[in-house]
Every structure is written in C-alpha cells, then in structure tokens.
Amino acid sequence: MNTAAYGSWPSPVDAALTAAHDGRPEYPGAVGDELWWIAPRPAEGGRRALVRRRADGTEETVLPAPWNVRNRVLEYGGRPWTAADRPGDGPLVVFCHFPDQRLYAYEPDAGPGAEPRPLTPVSAVGGGLRWADPVVHPDRGEVWCVLEEFTGPAPTDVRRVPVAVPLDGSAAGDRTAVRELTGERHRFVTGPRLSPDGTRAAWIGWDHPRMPWDGTEVLLAEVAPDGTFRDARTVAGGPAESIPQADWDAAGRLLLVSDRTGWWNLYRAAVGDDGALSEPVALCPRPEEFGGPLWKIGLTWFAPLENGLVAVVHGTGTTSLGILDPERGELVDAVGPWTEWAPSLAVHGTRVVGVAAGPYSSYELVELDTRTGRARVVGAAHTDAVDPAYYPEPRVRTFTGPGGREIHAQLYPPRHPGFTGPAGELPPYVIRAHGGPTGHDPLVLDLEIAYFTSRGIGVAEVNYGGSTGYGREYRERLREQWGVVDVEDCAAVATALAAEGTADPARLAVRGG
C-alpha cells in the first residue's frame, strides 16, 4: 500500500468516464412477452431510445436515431410512450418525439419501410402542444393522455387537460379532432386510468399555489359508451393531502397513495353505484413511504397484479420492491443488492419489472417472479466501468442539527486499492447538497462521488430537512425556510465531521443545492 497526501491519489475515474455513464433506464413496460423501456444514449447527443428485449433475451433499438422518445410536459417531462400488443398484427407503439413534441404511432414489425406516422398537430403558439402519460385503447381507436397546450407567448399561458387522440391520424393536422375528455379544470393533471369494466376513469389534479407533494385531488368520472366523461367529481385528497398515484385493481376498486397520516401509504376504496368512494382503508400502515413527489407525470410507486397482489416501492431513506397481500397486510420484499427502486413499475402476469440500483451497481432493469420470489437482472445490466475497488464505500449516518433535529446523510470516505493517507492527516471532504426542495440523494453507485473518493477526498451527501423519503414533517421543514434549514443542516454535518475527527476542518467544501 502506497502513502500519499489525501486528494493526490491517481484515479482511473475521470470526467469523461463519469459523463459517459450519466442517465438511467426509465419507464419499462410489458408488450406481449417482451419488455420495453427508455434507454439514455449520452454518446448520441443525449437522446432517449426505445429499446425492446425479445422473448429470447436479445435487445434491440426500436427506433433509430434521430428519433428521441421524450417530452417536455411540466418541463421535467413525463412518461413518453405506450404500446399495445396486437396478436397477429404485432405491437403498436405510441410515443412523443422530443424535437417537435408530437405524438407518433409506429408498427415496428410491419416490415421494411415502416415509418412512424404523426397523430397530433404542431402549434406555433408559445411552447406549442405537448403530450404525456399515454395509454392506448385499441378497442376505442384512441390513445388517452395529458395535453399541455400553450395558449399564448408567456410561460403561464398554458392549460392541461386529459384528452383522447384518434389513432387513425385524423388529428395530425387538426387540433379540433383531439377530444377533451372532461370539462373539469385543474392547472395540473395526470393521465386518466380506465377501470377494468370500462365504466369509470380516475385521474389526479392540483392547482397553484400547491405542489403535488402538498395537496392533490383524485377525480372520478363515469365513462359513457361513446367515450365521453360524465359527472366528474373529486373523491379524495385536498389542500393538505398529497396523492401522487391512483389506479384500479383487478376487482375494480381504487388504489391510491396518500400521506394523510404523515407518511405516503397505500389505500384501497370501493366505488359505489352512485360514483361515491368508500372510506379508503390503509392496506399496510407503516411509518415509511409508499410514494414520493410527483415530479413527472406517469410515475408509478405501485402496480396491481391480476391475482390481487400489489407490487410496491417502499421504504425510509432507502427503498425496496415489495409484494403486498392487501387482504392480510403482509409485505414480502425482493431479495437482492438493490437499495433504490425508481417509481417506475411494470407488470406482466405474475412478474414485476422495475428500475433498481445499489451501492455497487448502477440502475438496471430487474424482474421479480412473484411465484418463486426470484429477482434477476433482465436489461440494461450494470457493467463495471473500472475496478470496483475504486467504488465508494457508503456509510448511512444520522446527525443532530439545530434544536436537536435529525439530519439524514450518506458518508463516503476516501477509498483506493493502492493508496492511503499519511498517518495523522485528515482527509478533505465535499459536503454535497442535492437540488430541492424535495430531492433526495439515493444510496446508489455514483461515479461522480467515486471521482472524489478515489482521489482521497471524502463526500457527504446530506438529505437535509425538506428531502423526501422521511415523512411529511421532515420534508415540510423547508416550508418558508428554504435557504435556512438546508444551509443549517449542511453546516451541521460539516461541523460534526470535523469535530469527530473524520474530516480536516481546514479543507471542507460545500457544493450543490
């Protein structure tokens, strides 16, 4: 083992390597017996490619460059694609193309010469027309989604509404051919979800000044035979209750995630003949999160299975994929090295697919067979960019802040297979503050952290008050205190590391925010 000053160690983790591994797979979906997902392509100008894994395990890109499957709804974007399996005819995929934000339909197995065809028009007004969270309804000849429509030049000149876009292409040049599903208006909405019997639709709405982690409403409407929505009404939620997801189980009951108790938990309610909702019942009440901030339209923290079980992403700080028996309240977690599951679940029969990562692996597609309990990587598999001996070694810590409040953090000391620091020397540390206010630094492999730790510089990721993953009270510490609590918490962690002899008090830096 060589000895050299902290911060001077040679490292194979450089800026180019870090940038080349930016991004992660997103929005998996089952199409027949195949798994499809969105894959980042940093080397192709950052485009998002639609990838399919065939039944024999081979992977191929569905759409070549320059097709870029991504949208700009809410500027953060949202789920940009959907597909329907058509036995005998092959899959039909509907997606948003980033450069023009139009919806396109594509039949990838239609043979040579098949090209995507536009379904929606272009608008020159403001930010134009944008589409997100699509669901194909082949029997209705439509795709249901969210329309974000700019009505003037200002960023605030915008409306959002659930709509139905005809699959025959008749709206490609005609905005009036896009059918607005409801006259119920909210500033922000999610895409509607159709009940198993096709008679009701549910979606989520909210309005300024609330953010979706502050308060949202679940809306319910009858769906007439001609596809129109009737008697839309608010059935759950409110100004102080955040519901980031609502969907139907196989029996036609409404499942929803709510933080009414201070934690995002999963609830179930029956819908009466009059459209009224019964009192939601907590299916697995725990002081942990079964949901999160709805930054992007189309995120999924739970996914119902046909047999009545429900796949859930849950945890405090770190997250797990679990299978919940709602009748018994029993929750069994998938076994594996993953400590973070993205809110992006897909179900195919008895199998659940999610996007997961761990301290020593980047985000990859993982499939859980609920019959056997076996979890395996099925796509976008992690490959070591360098010798894992250069990867940071995390330590989960809880620090004490002003007034005795808890501060959650992850500590990554310097680590190198061939170097150590001189005796009596303390390492420098970077105190990293994530974006906010409701961000969260997950406990996963990050080559940006390895860039520092492999050179002899420690990193402390601070999930300061305001971060998600620790309940409503914790994330509301920033209410009217942004720039105060986050600064105090980062300073408290830095001071504690110096006081306990972990970090050199003369070589501390804070970055991020």
Coordinates of C-alpha atoms in Angstrom, one line a residue:
M1 CA 0.0 0.0 0.0
N2 CA 1.4 3.4 -1.0
T3 CA 1.1 6.5 1.1
A4 CA 0.3 9.9 -0.5
A5 CA -1.5 13.0 0.6
Y6 CA -5.3 12.9 0.5
G7 CA -6.5 14.5 -2.7
S8 CA -3.4 13.5 -4.7
W9 CA -4.1 9.8 -5.4
P10 CA -4.1 8.7 -9.0
S11 CA -7.5 7.5 -10.2
P12 CA -9.0 5.9 -13.4
V13 CA -12.3 7.7 -12.7
D14 CA -12.1 10.8 -14.8
A15 CA -14.7 13.4 -16.0
A16 CA -15.2 11.7 -19.4
L17 CA -15.9 8.3 -17.8
T18 CA -18.3 10.0 -15.3
A19 CA -20.2 11.8 -18.1
A20 CA -20.4 8.6 -20.3
H21 CA -22.3 6.8 -17.6
D22 CA -24.8 9.6 -17.0
G23 CA -28.5 8.6 -17.1
R24 CA -30.5 5.5 -16.4
P25 CA -33.2 3.4 -18.0
E26 CA -36.8 4.6 -17.5
Y27 CA -40.4 3.8 -18.0
P28 CA -40.4 0.0 -18.5
G29 CA -43.5 -1.6 -20.0
A30 CA -44.6 -5.1 -20.9
V31 CA -45.6 -5.5 -24.6
G32 CA -46.8 -9.1 -25.1
D33 CA -44.0 -11.3 -23.9
E34 CA -41.4 -8.6 -24.4
L35 CA -40.0 -5.9 -22.1
W36 CA -39.6 -2.4 -23.5
W37 CA -38.0 0.6 -21.9
I38 CA -36.4 4.0 -22.5
A39 CA -32.6 4.0 -22.6
P40 CA -30.3 7.0 -22.3
R41 CA -27.8 7.5 -25.1
P42 CA -25.2 10.1 -23.9
A43 CA -23.0 9.5 -26.9
E44 CA -25.9 10.3 -29.2
G45 CA -26.5 13.8 -28.0
G46 CA -28.4 12.6 -25.0
R47 CA -31.3 11.2 -27.0
R48 CA -33.7 8.7 -25.4
A49 CA -34.0 5.5 -27.3
L50 CA -36.9 3.0 -27.1
V51 CA -35.4 -0.5 -26.5
R52 CA -37.1 -3.9 -26.6
R53 CA -36.0 -7.2 -25.1
R54 CA -37.4 -10.0 -27.1
A55 CA -38.5 -13.3 -25.6
D56 CA -35.2 -14.9 -26.4
G57 CA -33.3 -12.3 -24.4
T58 CA -31.9 -10.3 -27.3
E59 CA -32.1 -6.5 -27.0
E60 CA -32.6 -4.1 -30.0
T61 CA -33.4 -0.5 -30.5
V62 CA -37.0 0.0 -31.7
L63 CA -36.4 3.5 -33.2
P64 CA -33.1 4.5 -34.7
A65 CA -31.6 8.0 -34.4
P66 CA -32.7 10.7 -34.6
W67 CA -35.9 9.6 -33.0
N68 CA -35.9 10.8 -29.4
V69 CA -38.6 9.4 -27.1
R70 CA -39.1 12.1 -24.6
N71 CA -41.5 15.0 -23.8
R72 CA -41.4 18.4 -22.1
V73 CA -44.6 18.4 -20.1
L74 CA -44.1 20.3 -16.9
E75 CA -40.6 20.9 -18.3
Y76 CA -39.4 17.9 -16.3
G77 CA -41.1 15.6 -18.8
G78 CA -43.3 12.5 -18.1
R79 CA -43.9 9.1 -19.4
P80 CA -43.4 9.4 -23.2
W81 CA -44.6 6.1 -24.7
T82 CA -47.1 3.3 -24.5
A83 CA -47.8 0.2 -26.6
A84 CA -50.5 -2.3 -27.3
D85 CA -49.8 -5.9 -28.2
R86 CA -52.0 -7.0 -31.1
P87 CA -51.8 -10.8 -31.7
G88 CA -51.3 -11.5 -35.3
D89 CA -50.6 -7.8 -36.2
G90 CA -47.6 -7.1 -34.0
P91 CA -47.2 -4.3 -31.4
L92 CA -48.5 -0.7 -31.9
V93 CA -46.4 1.9 -30.1
V94 CA -47.3 5.5 -29.5
F95 CA -44.6 7.9 -28.4
C96 CA -43.6 11.5 -28.2
H97 CA -40.7 12.7 -30.3
F98 CA -38.7 15.3 -28.5
P99 CA -37.8 17.8 -31.3
D100 CA -41.4 18.6 -32.3
Q101 CA -43.2 17.2 -29.2
R102 CA -45.8 15.4 -31.5
L103 CA -47.3 12.0 -30.7
Y104 CA -46.4 9.3 -33.3
A105 CA -47.7 5.8 -33.9
Y106 CA -45.4 3.1 -35.1
E107 CA -45.7 -0.5 -36.0
P108 CA -42.1 -1.9 -35.7
D109 CA -42.9 -5.3 -37.0
A110 CA -44.8 -4.1 -40.1
G111 CA -41.9 -4.8 -42.3
P112 CA -39.3 -2.8 -44.4
G113 CA -40.3 0.8 -45.0
A114 CA -42.5 1.1 -41.9
E115 CA -42.1 4.6 -40.5
P116 CA -43.7 6.5 -37.6
R117 CA -46.7 8.5 -38.5
P118 CA -47.8 11.6 -36.7
L119 CA -51.0 11.6 -34.6
T120 CA -51.0 15.1 -33.3
P121 CA -50.6 18.6 -34.9
V122 CA -47.9 21.2 -34.4
S123 CA -48.7 24.6 -32.8
A124 CA -46.7 27.7 -33.2
V125 CA -48.2 29.3 -30.1
G126 CA -45.8 29.6 -27.2
G127 CA -44.4 26.3 -26.2
G128 CA -46.8 24.5 -28.6
L129 CA -48.6 21.3 -27.8
R130 CA -47.1 18.6 -25.5
W131 CA -48.3 15.2 -24.6
A132 CA -47.5 12.8 -21.7
D133 CA -48.6 9.7 -19.9
P134 CA -50.3 8.0 -22.9
V135 CA -52.4 4.8 -22.7
V136 CA -53.5 3.0 -25.9
H137 CA -57.2 1.9 -26.1
P138 CA -57.2 -0.1 -29.4
D139 CA -60.9 -1.1 -28.9
R140 CA -61.8 2.6 -28.8
G141 CA -59.3 3.6 -31.6
E142 CA -57.8 6.2 -29.3
V143 CA -54.8 6.9 -27.0
W144 CA -55.7 8.7 -23.8
C145 CA -53.1 11.1 -22.4
V146 CA -52.4 14.5 -20.9
L147 CA -52.3 17.5 -23.3
E148 CA -50.3 20.5 -22.2
E149 CA -51.4 23.3 -24.5
F150 CA -49.9 26.8 -24.7
T151 CA -52.5 29.5 -25.5
G152 CA -50.1 32.5 -25.6
P153 CA -46.5 33.5 -25.6
A154 CA -46.0 33.7 -21.9
P155 CA -44.9 30.6 -19.9
T156 CA -48.1 31.0 -17.8
D157 CA -50.3 30.9 -20.9
V158 CA -50.9 27.2 -20.6
R159 CA -53.7 24.7 -19.9
R160 CA -53.6 21.0 -19.2
V161 CA -56.4 18.5 -19.7
P162 CA -56.9 14.8 -20.2
V163 CA -57.6 14.1 -23.9
A164 CA -58.3 11.3 -26.4
V165 CA -56.2 11.3 -29.6
P166 CA -57.5 9.3 -32.5
L167 CA -55.2 6.5 -33.7
D168 CA -56.2 7.0 -37.3
G169 CA -54.1 10.1 -37.7
S170 CA -57.1 12.4 -38.2
A171 CA -55.7 14.8 -35.6
A172 CA -52.3 15.1 -37.2
G173 CA -53.3 18.4 -38.8
D174 CA -56.4 19.2 -36.9
R175 CA -56.3 20.2 -33.2
T176 CA -60.1 20.1 -33.1
A177 CA -60.0 16.3 -33.7
V178 CA -58.4 15.8 -30.3
R179 CA -61.2 15.1 -27.9
E180 CA -61.1 16.7 -24.5
L181 CA -62.3 14.1 -22.0
T182 CA -63.6 16.4 -19.3
G183 CA -64.7 19.9 -18.6
E184 CA -63.3 19.7 -15.1
R185 CA -60.4 22.0 -15.0
H186 CA -57.2 21.9 -12.9
R187 CA -53.9 23.6 -13.6
F188 CA -52.1 20.3 -13.5
V189 CA -53.4 16.8 -14.2
T190 CA -52.3 13.2 -14.7
G191 CA -53.4 10.9 -17.5
P192 CA -56.8 9.1 -16.8
R193 CA -56.9 5.4 -15.8
L194 CA -59.8 3.3 -17.1
S195 CA -61.5 0.9 -14.7
P196 CA -61.4 -2.8 -15.7
D197 CA -65.0 -2.8 -16.8
G198 CA -64.5 0.4 -18.8
T199 CA -67.2 2.3 -17.0
R200 CA -65.2 4.8 -14.9
A201 CA -62.0 6.8 -15.2
A202 CA -59.8 8.2 -12.4
W203 CA -57.1 10.9 -12.6
I204 CA -55.3 13.4 -10.3
G205 CA -55.4 17.2 -10.4
W206 CA -54.0 20.0 -8.4
D207 CA -53.7 23.8 -8.6
H208 CA -51.4 26.7 -7.7
P209 CA -50.0 27.5 -5.3
R210 CA -49.8 23.9 -4.2
M211 CA -47.2 21.5 -5.4
P212 CA -48.2 17.8 -5.9
W213 CA -46.4 16.9 -2.6
D214 CA -48.5 19.5 -0.8
G215 CA -52.0 18.6 -1.9
T216 CA -53.8 16.9 -4.8
E217 CA -57.2 15.6 -5.6
V218 CA -58.4 12.3 -7.1
L219 CA -61.2 12.8 -9.7
L220 CA -63.6 10.2 -10.8
A221 CA -66.0 10.2 -13.8
E222 CA -68.4 7.8 -15.5
V223 CA -67.4 6.8 -19.0
A224 CA -70.3 6.7 -21.4
P225 CA -70.4 4.1 -24.3
D226 CA -69.3 6.9 -26.7
G227 CA -66.2 7.6 -24.5
T228 CA -67.3 10.9 -23.0
F229 CA -66.8 11.6 -19.3
R230 CA -69.8 12.4 -17.2
D231 CA -70.3 13.6 -13.6
A232 CA -66.7 14.2 -12.8
R233 CA -66.2 14.8 -9.2
T234 CA -63.4 14.9 -6.5
V235 CA -63.5 11.8 -4.4
A236 CA -60.3 12.0 -2.4
G237 CA -57.5 14.4 -1.4
G238 CA -57.4 18.1 -0.7
P239 CA -55.2 21.1 0.0
A240 CA -53.2 19.3 2.7
E241 CA -53.2 15.7 1.4
S242 CA -50.8 14.6 -1.3
I243 CA -51.9 11.7 -3.5
P244 CA -49.3 11.1 -6.2
Q245 CA -50.8 8.0 -7.8
A246 CA -54.3 6.4 -8.2
D247 CA -55.1 3.2 -10.2
W248 CA -57.5 0.3 -10.3
D249 CA -57.1 -3.2 -9.0
A250 CA -58.4 -6.2 -11.0
A251 CA -61.7 -6.2 -9.0
G252 CA -62.4 -2.6 -9.9
R253 CA -61.5 -1.0 -6.6
L254 CA -59.5 2.2 -6.5
L255 CA -56.0 2.0 -5.1
L256 CA -54.3 5.3 -4.1
V257 CA -51.2 6.5 -2.3
S258 CA -51.9 9.2 0.4
D259 CA -49.9 11.0 3.1
R260 CA -53.0 11.7 5.2
T261 CA -51.2 10.2 8.3
G262 CA -47.9 12.0 7.6
W263 CA -46.5 9.1 5.5
W264 CA -47.3 8.1 2.0
N265 CA -49.1 4.8 2.5
L266 CA -51.2 2.7 0.1
Y267 CA -55.0 2.7 0.5
R268 CA -58.0 1.0 -1.2
A269 CA -61.6 2.1 -1.6
A270 CA -64.7 0.8 -3.3
V271 CA -66.7 2.8 -5.8
G272 CA -70.4 2.7 -5.3
D273 CA -73.1 2.6 -8.0
D274 CA -73.6 6.4 -7.4
G275 CA -69.9 7.0 -8.0
A276 CA -69.2 7.8 -4.4
L277 CA -66.0 6.4 -2.9
S278 CA -66.0 4.4 0.4
E279 CA -63.6 5.5 3.1
P280 CA -60.1 4.5 2.0
V281 CA -58.6 1.7 4.1
A282 CA -54.8 1.6 4.7
L283 CA -53.5 -1.7 3.3
C284 CA -50.2 -1.7 5.1
P285 CA -50.0 1.2 7.5
R286 CA -46.4 1.9 8.4
P287 CA -44.2 5.0 9.2
E288 CA -42.5 4.7 5.9
E289 CA -43.0 6.0 2.3
F290 CA -45.0 4.0 -0.3
G291 CA -45.0 7.1 -2.6
G292 CA -43.0 10.2 -3.4
P293 CA -43.1 13.6 -5.1
L294 CA -44.8 13.6 -8.4
W295 CA -42.1 15.4 -10.4
K296 CA -43.0 13.7 -13.7
I297 CA -46.5 12.7 -14.9
G298 CA -46.7 8.9 -15.1
L299 CA -44.5 7.8 -12.2
T300 CA -45.7 4.6 -10.5
W301 CA -44.9 3.6 -6.9
F302 CA -47.4 0.6 -7.1
A303 CA -48.7 -1.7 -9.7
P304 CA -51.6 -4.1 -9.2
L305 CA -51.3 -7.7 -10.3
E306 CA -54.1 -9.7 -11.8
N307 CA -54.2 -12.1 -8.8
G308 CA -55.0 -9.3 -6.3
L309 CA -51.4 -8.7 -5.0
V310 CA -49.8 -5.3 -5.4
A311 CA -46.2 -4.5 -6.2
V312 CA -45.0 -1.6 -4.2
V313 CA -41.9 0.6 -3.9
H314 CA -41.5 1.5 -0.2
G315 CA -39.0 2.4 2.5
T316 CA -37.5 5.1 4.6
G317 CA -34.4 6.7 3.1
T318 CA -33.6 3.6 1.0
T319 CA -36.4 1.8 -0.9
S320 CA -37.3 -1.8 -1.6
L321 CA -39.6 -3.6 -4.1
G322 CA -42.2 -5.5 -2.1
I323 CA -45.2 -7.7 -2.9
L324 CA -48.2 -6.8 -0.8
D325 CA -51.1 -9.1 0.0
P326 CA -53.8 -6.4 0.7
E327 CA -56.2 -8.9 2.3
R328 CA -53.6 -9.8 5.0
G329 CA -51.5 -6.7 5.0
E330 CA -48.4 -8.9 4.5
L331 CA -45.5 -7.4 2.6
V332 CA -42.6 -9.5 1.3
D333 CA -39.6 -7.8 -0.2
A334 CA -37.5 -8.9 -3.2
V335 CA -34.0 -10.2 -2.1
G336 CA -31.0 -8.6 -3.8
P337 CA -28.3 -6.0 -3.6
W338 CA -30.6 -3.1 -4.6
T339 CA -31.1 -0.1 -2.2
E340 CA -33.1 2.2 -4.5
W341 CA -36.1 1.3 -6.7
A342 CA -37.3 4.1 -9.1
P343 CA -41.1 4.8 -9.1
S344 CA -41.4 3.1 -12.5
L345 CA -43.0 -0.3 -12.2
A346 CA -44.5 -2.6 -14.9
V347 CA -46.4 -5.8 -14.5
H348 CA -46.7 -8.8 -16.8
G349 CA -48.8 -11.6 -15.4
T350 CA -47.1 -12.7 -12.2
R351 CA -43.9 -10.8 -13.0
V352 CA -42.9 -7.3 -11.9
V353 CA -40.2 -5.2 -13.6
G354 CA -38.6 -2.2 -12.0
V355 CA -35.5 0.0 -12.3
A356 CA -33.1 -0.5 -9.4
A357 CA -29.6 0.3 -8.3
G358 CA -27.4 -0.3 -5.3
P359 CA -24.1 1.0 -3.7
Y360 CA -22.1 -1.1 -6.1
S361 CA -24.3 -1.1 -9.2
S362 CA -25.9 1.5 -11.4
Y363 CA -29.6 1.5 -12.4
E364 CA -30.6 -1.7 -14.2
L365 CA -33.9 -3.4 -15.1
V366 CA -34.8 -6.1 -12.6
E367 CA -37.6 -8.6 -12.9
L368 CA -39.2 -10.2 -9.9
D369 CA -41.1 -13.5 -10.3
T370 CA -43.8 -13.3 -7.6
R371 CA -44.4 -17.1 -7.8
T372 CA -40.8 -18.0 -6.9
G373 CA -39.6 -14.8 -5.2
R374 CA -36.6 -14.8 -7.5
A375 CA -35.3 -11.5 -8.8
R376 CA -32.9 -11.2 -11.7
V377 CA -31.5 -8.5 -14.0
V378 CA -33.2 -8.6 -17.4
G379 CA -32.0 -5.4 -19.1
A380 CA -29.6 -2.5 -19.1
A381 CA -27.3 -4.7 -16.9
H382 CA -24.7 -2.9 -14.9
T383 CA -21.1 -3.3 -16.1
D384 CA -18.1 -2.2 -14.1
A385 CA -16.6 0.9 -15.7
V386 CA -13.5 0.5 -13.5
D387 CA -12.2 -2.0 -10.9
P388 CA -14.9 -2.0 -8.2
A389 CA -12.1 -1.5 -5.7
Y390 CA -12.3 2.2 -6.7
Y391 CA -16.0 2.5 -5.9
P392 CA -17.0 4.5 -2.8
E393 CA -18.0 2.6 0.3
P394 CA -21.1 4.2 1.8
R395 CA -22.0 4.6 5.5
V396 CA -25.5 5.7 6.4
R397 CA -25.4 8.3 9.2
T398 CA -27.8 10.4 11.2
F399 CA -26.5 13.7 12.6
T400 CA -28.0 16.2 15.0
G401 CA -29.0 19.7 13.8
P402 CA -30.2 22.9 15.5
G403 CA -32.9 22.2 18.1
G404 CA -31.9 18.5 18.2
R405 CA -33.5 17.7 14.9
E406 CA -32.3 14.7 12.9
I407 CA -30.4 15.1 9.7
H408 CA -30.0 12.1 7.4
A409 CA -26.9 11.7 5.3
Q410 CA -24.6 9.2 3.5
L411 CA -20.9 9.3 4.1
Y412 CA -18.3 8.2 1.5
P413 CA -14.8 8.1 3.0
P414 CA -11.7 8.2 0.7
R415 CA -11.1 4.7 -0.9
H416 CA -8.4 3.4 -3.2
P417 CA -7.0 -0.1 -3.6
G418 CA -3.4 1.1 -3.7
F419 CA -3.1 4.3 -1.7
T420 CA -3.8 5.5 1.9
G421 CA -3.2 8.9 3.5
P422 CA -0.3 9.8 5.8
A423 CA -0.6 9.0 9.4
G424 CA -2.0 11.9 11.4
E425 CA -3.5 13.6 8.3
L426 CA -7.3 14.0 8.0
P427 CA -8.9 13.9 4.5
P428 CA -10.7 16.8 2.9
Y429 CA -14.5 16.4 2.4
V430 CA -17.0 17.7 0.0
I431 CA -20.4 18.3 1.5
R432 CA -23.0 17.7 -1.2
A433 CA -26.4 19.2 -1.2
H434 CA -28.9 17.8 -3.7
G435 CA -31.3 20.0 -5.7
G436 CA -34.5 20.9 -3.9
P437 CA -36.6 21.4 -2.3
T438 CA -38.0 17.8 -2.4
G439 CA -35.0 16.0 -3.8
H440 CA -33.3 13.0 -2.3
D441 CA -29.8 11.5 -2.7
P442 CA -30.2 7.8 -3.0
L443 CA -27.8 5.2 -1.7
V444 CA -26.5 4.1 -5.1
L445 CA -23.3 3.9 -7.1
D446 CA -22.4 7.4 -8.4
L447 CA -19.2 7.8 -10.4
E448 CA -19.2 11.5 -9.6
I449 CA -18.7 10.5 -6.0
A450 CA -16.1 7.9 -7.0
Y451 CA -14.3 10.7 -8.8
F452 CA -13.6 12.3 -5.4
T453 CA -13.2 9.4 -3.1
S454 CA -10.8 7.6 -5.4
R455 CA -8.5 10.6 -5.2
G456 CA -8.6 10.8 -1.4
I457 CA -11.4 13.2 -1.0
G458 CA -14.4 12.2 1.1
V459 CA -18.0 13.0 0.2
A460 CA -21.0 13.5 2.5
E461 CA -24.4 13.6 0.8
V462 CA -26.9 15.5 3.0
N463 CA -30.6 14.7 2.8
Y464 CA -31.3 17.9 4.6
G465 CA -34.7 18.8 6.1
G466 CA -37.0 19.2 3.1
S467 CA -35.8 16.0 1.5
T468 CA -38.3 13.3 0.6
G469 CA -38.2 9.7 1.9
Y470 CA -38.6 10.5 5.6
G471 CA -42.3 11.6 6.0
R472 CA -44.2 14.8 5.6
E473 CA -43.0 16.5 8.7
Y474 CA -39.4 16.1 7.5
R475 CA -40.0 17.4 4.0
E476 CA -42.0 20.4 5.3
R477 CA -39.1 21.7 7.4
L478 CA -38.2 23.8 4.3
R479 CA -41.7 25.5 4.2
E480 CA -40.8 29.2 4.2
Q481 CA -37.3 28.2 5.3
W482 CA -35.6 27.4 2.1
G483 CA -32.1 28.7 2.3
V484 CA -32.2 28.4 6.0
V485 CA -32.8 24.8 7.1
D486 CA -30.9 23.3 4.2
V487 CA -27.9 25.6 4.9
E488 CA -28.1 24.9 8.7
D489 CA -28.2 21.1 8.1
C490 CA -25.3 21.0 5.7
A491 CA -23.3 23.2 8.1
A492 CA -24.2 20.9 11.0
V493 CA -22.9 17.8 9.1
A494 CA -19.7 19.6 8.1
T495 CA -19.1 20.7 11.7
A496 CA -19.8 17.3 13.1
L497 CA -17.4 15.6 10.7
A498 CA -14.6 18.0 11.7
A499 CA -15.4 17.7 15.4
E500 CA -15.4 13.8 15.4
G501 CA -12.1 13.7 13.6
T502 CA -13.4 12.4 10.3
A503 CA -12.7 15.4 8.1
D504 CA -10.0 18.1 8.0
P505 CA -11.7 21.2 9.3
A506 CA -9.4 23.4 7.1
R507 CA -10.4 21.5 3.9
L508 CA -14.2 21.4 3.8
A509 CA -16.2 22.5 0.7
V510 CA -20.0 22.6 0.1
R511 CA -21.4 22.1 -3.4
G512 CA -24.8 21.6 -5.0
G513 CA -28.2 22.9 -3.9

